[in-house]
Amino acid sequence: MKKLYKSSLLLLLIAFLTTSDFAFCQTDFSKALKTCEEYSQSGSAEYKNETFNITITLKKAKGNTCQYKEKIYQGKDYETLVCNFSQDQLDFMTGSMERFYKEFPKQIAKNKIFEAKLTSNGEIFQKYLINPKVCTIEQSKRK
């Protein structure tokens, strides 16, 4: 009886640690991404001594897809990455973002925009963001 109790307690502890580790690695963005809840976040990032403002949105779209927009702008000029993801793609990306968070927690804690910036994640970038069937880039037009 005592052995069974210890085994049960050990299994419970392992289950708790596994689920708590998973929950710890989820960010607000990865939670929203998993079910395509509406999400919006703004911030800025520096690149080569220039500051770029970034707005990221997530919302349900046509054809049972989830639309991700990453708008990067400086002054009046901007580029917008627009992607439409299926549920299978969202599942893959959620796992990837959770691994990304585990790998770069300090950078994400320093600048929260990186938690939702899919272009920062090389795995997602290579698999989806450069695929014109999934993502397109829109640019501002100069007058």
PDB file of C-alpha atoms in Angstrom:
ATOM      1  CA  MET A   1       0.000   0.000   0.000  1.00  0.00           C
ATOM      2  CA  LYS A   2       2.783   2.401   0.929  1.00  0.00           C
ATOM      3  CA  LYS A   3       4.599   1.628  -2.346  1.00  0.00           C
ATOM      4  CA  LEU A   4       1.433   2.314  -4.364  1.00  0.00           C
ATOM      5  CA  TYR A   5       0.978   5.625  -2.533  1.00  0.00           C
ATOM      6  CA  LYS A   6       4.568   6.674  -3.316  1.00  0.00           C
ATOM      7  CA  SER A   7       4.153   5.690  -6.981  1.00  0.00           C
ATOM      8  CA  SER A   8       0.924   7.658  -7.254  1.00  0.00           C
ATOM      9  CA  LEU A   9       2.493  10.650  -5.567  1.00  0.00           C
ATOM     10  CA  LEU A  10       5.493  10.502  -7.913  1.00  0.00           C
ATOM     11  CA  LEU A  11       3.229  10.303 -10.997  1.00  0.00           C
ATOM     12  CA  LEU A  12       1.203  13.255  -9.736  1.00  0.00           C
ATOM     13  CA  LEU A  13       4.372  15.277  -9.174  1.00  0.00           C
ATOM     14  CA  ILE A  14       5.666  14.470 -12.677  1.00  0.00           C
ATOM     15  CA  ALA A  15       2.310  15.399 -14.208  1.00  0.00           C
ATOM     16  CA  PHE A  16       2.282  18.696 -12.296  1.00  0.00           C
ATOM     17  CA  LEU A  17       5.823  19.581 -13.306  1.00  0.00           C
ATOM     18  CA  THR A  18       5.124  18.715 -16.932  1.00  0.00           C
ATOM     19  CA  THR A  19       1.950  20.799 -17.138  1.00  0.00           C
ATOM     20  CA  SER A  20       3.352  23.686 -15.120  1.00  0.00           C
ATOM     21  CA  ASP A  21       6.435  23.782 -17.368  1.00  0.00           C
ATOM     22  CA  PHE A  22       4.145  23.860 -20.411  1.00  0.00           C
ATOM     23  CA  ALA A  23       2.022  26.642 -18.906  1.00  0.00           C
ATOM     24  CA  PHE A  24       5.133  28.613 -17.976  1.00  0.00           C
ATOM     25  CA  CYS A  25       6.321  28.521 -21.591  1.00  0.00           C
ATOM     26  CA  GLN A  26       3.049  29.828 -22.933  1.00  0.00           C
ATOM     27  CA  THR A  27       2.880  33.542 -23.498  1.00  0.00           C
ATOM     28  CA  ASP A  28      -0.219  35.636 -24.042  1.00  0.00           C
ATOM     29  CA  PHE A  29       0.546  35.489 -27.734  1.00  0.00           C
ATOM     30  CA  SER A  30       1.024  31.712 -27.955  1.00  0.00           C
ATOM     31  CA  LYS A  31      -2.250  31.204 -26.047  1.00  0.00           C
ATOM     32  CA  ALA A  32      -4.068  33.500 -28.506  1.00  0.00           C
ATOM     33  CA  LEU A  33      -2.327  31.884 -31.462  1.00  0.00           C
ATOM     34  CA  LYS A  34      -3.421  28.373 -30.487  1.00  0.00           C
ATOM     35  CA  THR A  35      -7.131  29.250 -30.824  1.00  0.00           C
ATOM     36  CA  CYS A  36      -6.817  32.369 -32.993  1.00  0.00           C
ATOM     37  CA  GLU A  37      -8.226  34.729 -30.392  1.00  0.00           C
ATOM     38  CA  GLU A  38      -8.137  38.413 -31.277  1.00  0.00           C
ATOM     39  CA  TYR A  39      -4.804  39.830 -30.214  1.00  0.00           C
ATOM     40  CA  SER A  40      -2.961  43.096 -30.671  1.00  0.00           C
ATOM     41  CA  GLN A  41       0.402  44.323 -29.466  1.00  0.00           C
ATOM     42  CA  SER A  42       2.562  47.306 -30.342  1.00  0.00           C
ATOM     43  CA  GLY A  43       6.181  48.030 -29.603  1.00  0.00           C
ATOM     44  CA  SER A  44       9.461  48.993 -31.195  1.00  0.00           C
ATOM     45  CA  ALA A  45      12.743  47.362 -32.094  1.00  0.00           C
ATOM     46  CA  GLU A  46      16.115  48.764 -33.055  1.00  0.00           C
ATOM     47  CA  TYR A  47      18.028  47.615 -36.105  1.00  0.00           C
ATOM     48  CA  LYS A  48      21.308  49.201 -37.219  1.00  0.00           C
ATOM     49  CA  ASN A  49      20.750  52.211 -34.955  1.00  0.00           C
ATOM     50  CA  GLU A  50      17.266  52.841 -36.374  1.00  0.00           C
ATOM     51  CA  THR A  51      14.030  52.384 -34.462  1.00  0.00           C
ATOM     52  CA  PHE A  52      11.158  50.597 -36.125  1.00  0.00           C
ATOM     53  CA  ASN A  53       7.651  50.621 -34.678  1.00  0.00           C
ATOM     54  CA  ILE A  54       5.782  47.352 -34.878  1.00  0.00           C
ATOM     55  CA  THR A  55       2.101  46.486 -34.548  1.00  0.00           C
ATOM     56  CA  ILE A  56       1.043  42.851 -34.478  1.00  0.00           C
ATOM     57  CA  THR A  57      -2.556  41.672 -34.786  1.00  0.00           C
ATOM     58  CA  LEU A  58      -4.238  38.306 -34.875  1.00  0.00           C
ATOM     59  CA  LYS A  59      -7.859  37.628 -35.845  1.00  0.00           C
ATOM     60  CA  LYS A  60     -10.105  35.015 -37.439  1.00  0.00           C
ATOM     61  CA  ALA A  61     -10.342  35.306 -41.221  1.00  0.00           C
ATOM     62  CA  LYS A  62     -12.171  33.822 -44.207  1.00  0.00           C
ATOM     63  CA  GLY A  63     -12.034  30.126 -44.920  1.00  0.00           C
ATOM     64  CA  ASN A  64     -11.597  29.118 -41.279  1.00  0.00           C
ATOM     65  CA  THR A  65      -8.100  30.607 -41.206  1.00  0.00           C
ATOM     66  CA  CYS A  66      -6.318  32.835 -38.742  1.00  0.00           C
ATOM     67  CA  GLN A  67      -4.892  36.114 -40.039  1.00  0.00           C
ATOM     68  CA  TYR A  68      -1.594  37.356 -38.611  1.00  0.00           C
ATOM     69  CA  LYS A  69      -0.377  40.856 -39.462  1.00  0.00           C
ATOM     70  CA  GLU A  70       3.015  42.252 -38.575  1.00  0.00           C
ATOM     71  CA  LYS A  71       3.221  45.918 -39.558  1.00  0.00           C
ATOM     72  CA  ILE A  72       6.667  47.461 -39.354  1.00  0.00           C
ATOM     73  CA  TYR A  73       6.851  51.176 -39.926  1.00  0.00           C
ATOM     74  CA  GLN A  74       9.198  54.092 -39.630  1.00  0.00           C
ATOM     75  CA  GLY A  75       7.701  57.504 -40.132  1.00  0.00           C
ATOM     76  CA  LYS A  76       5.159  57.319 -42.949  1.00  0.00           C
ATOM     77  CA  ASP A  77       6.675  54.260 -44.649  1.00  0.00           C
ATOM     78  CA  TYR A  78       5.682  50.755 -43.646  1.00  0.00           C
ATOM     79  CA  GLU A  79       5.681  47.115 -44.637  1.00  0.00           C
ATOM     80  CA  THR A  80       3.015  44.683 -43.537  1.00  0.00           C
ATOM     81  CA  LEU A  81       3.435  40.950 -43.469  1.00  0.00           C
ATOM     82  CA  VAL A  82      -0.013  39.350 -43.836  1.00  0.00           C
ATOM     83  CA  CYS A  83      -0.390  35.603 -43.287  1.00  0.00           C
ATOM     84  CA  ASN A  84      -3.397  33.297 -43.215  1.00  0.00           C
ATOM     85  CA  PHE A  85      -2.806  30.115 -41.230  1.00  0.00           C
ATOM     86  CA  SER A  86      -4.775  26.874 -40.978  1.00  0.00           C
ATOM     87  CA  GLN A  87      -5.341  25.180 -37.606  1.00  0.00           C
ATOM     88  CA  ASP A  88      -2.578  22.629 -38.337  1.00  0.00           C
ATOM     89  CA  GLN A  89      -0.162  25.472 -39.007  1.00  0.00           C
ATOM     90  CA  LEU A  90      -1.254  27.223 -35.795  1.00  0.00           C
ATOM     91  CA  ASP A  91      -0.572  24.050 -33.799  1.00  0.00           C
ATOM     92  CA  PHE A  92       2.938  23.810 -35.253  1.00  0.00           C
ATOM     93  CA  MET A  93       3.630  27.498 -34.631  1.00  0.00           C
ATOM     94  CA  THR A  94       2.349  27.403 -31.058  1.00  0.00           C
ATOM     95  CA  GLY A  95       4.843  24.665 -30.231  1.00  0.00           C
ATOM     96  CA  SER A  96       7.608  26.552 -32.002  1.00  0.00           C
ATOM     97  CA  MET A  97       6.816  29.801 -30.164  1.00  0.00           C
ATOM     98  CA  GLU A  98       6.876  27.981 -26.825  1.00  0.00           C
ATOM     99  CA  ARG A  99      10.334  26.567 -27.640  1.00  0.00           C
ATOM    100  CA  PHE A 100      11.372  30.054 -28.803  1.00  0.00           C
ATOM    101  CA  TYR A 101      10.244  31.512 -25.462  1.00  0.00           C
ATOM    102  CA  LYS A 102      12.251  28.891 -23.565  1.00  0.00           C
ATOM    103  CA  GLU A 103      15.334  29.725 -25.606  1.00  0.00           C
ATOM    104  CA  PHE A 104      15.103  33.540 -25.400  1.00  0.00           C
ATOM    105  CA  PRO A 105      13.266  34.434 -22.162  1.00  0.00           C
ATOM    106  CA  LYS A 106      15.563  37.347 -21.282  1.00  0.00           C
ATOM    107  CA  GLN A 107      15.221  39.002 -24.690  1.00  0.00           C
ATOM    108  CA  ILE A 108      11.443  38.609 -24.628  1.00  0.00           C
ATOM    109  CA  ALA A 109      11.245  39.923 -21.062  1.00  0.00           C
ATOM    110  CA  LYS A 110      13.313  42.942 -22.137  1.00  0.00           C
ATOM    111  CA  ASN A 111      11.098  43.771 -25.123  1.00  0.00           C
ATOM    112  CA  LYS A 112       7.623  42.168 -25.143  1.00  0.00           C
ATOM    113  CA  ILE A 113       7.097  42.761 -28.880  1.00  0.00           C
ATOM    114  CA  PHE A 114       9.397  39.786 -29.569  1.00  0.00           C
ATOM    115  CA  GLU A 115       6.898  37.460 -27.885  1.00  0.00           C
ATOM    116  CA  ALA A 116       4.548  37.884 -30.878  1.00  0.00           C
ATOM    117  CA  LYS A 117       6.968  38.753 -33.688  1.00  0.00           C
ATOM    118  CA  LEU A 118       6.888  35.650 -35.882  1.00  0.00           C
ATOM    119  CA  THR A 119       9.678  37.018 -38.090  1.00  0.00           C
ATOM    120  CA  SER A 120      12.064  36.626 -35.123  1.00  0.00           C
ATOM    121  CA  ASN A 121      11.489  32.869 -35.102  1.00  0.00           C
ATOM    122  CA  GLY A 122      13.700  31.244 -37.759  1.00  0.00           C
ATOM    123  CA  GLU A 123      11.804  27.952 -37.738  1.00  0.00           C
ATOM    124  CA  ILE A 124       8.482  29.663 -38.553  1.00  0.00           C
ATOM    125  CA  PHE A 125      10.145  32.078 -40.967  1.00  0.00           C
ATOM    126  CA  GLN A 126      11.604  29.223 -43.046  1.00  0.00           C
ATOM    127  CA  LYS A 127       8.458  27.083 -42.995  1.00  0.00           C
ATOM    128  CA  TYR A 128       5.720  29.681 -43.583  1.00  0.00           C
ATOM    129  CA  LEU A 129       6.674  33.342 -43.811  1.00  0.00           C
ATOM    130  CA  ILE A 130       8.555  33.064 -47.092  1.00  0.00           C
ATOM    131  CA  ASN A 131       5.808  30.928 -48.645  1.00  0.00           C
ATOM    132  CA  PRO A 132       3.679  33.179 -50.912  1.00  0.00           C
ATOM    133  CA  LYS A 133       0.745  30.748 -50.544  1.00  0.00           C
ATOM    134  CA  VAL A 134       0.659  31.579 -46.825  1.00  0.00           C
ATOM    135  CA  CYS A 135       2.107  35.087 -46.459  1.00  0.00           C
ATOM    136  CA  THR A 136       2.373  38.254 -48.518  1.00  0.00           C
ATOM    137  CA  ILE A 137       4.167  41.547 -47.944  1.00  0.00           C
ATOM    138  CA  GLU A 138       2.405  44.851 -48.552  1.00  0.00           C
ATOM    139  CA  GLN A 139       4.395  48.079 -48.759  1.00  0.00           C
ATOM    140  CA  SER A 140       3.379  51.672 -48.404  1.00  0.00           C
ATOM    141  CA  LYS A 141       3.185  53.554 -51.650  1.00  0.00           C
ATOM    142  CA  ARG A 142       5.015  56.851 -51.931  1.00  0.00           C
ATOM    143  CA  LYS A 143       3.032  59.751 -53.408  1.00  0.00           C
TER     144      LYS A 143
END
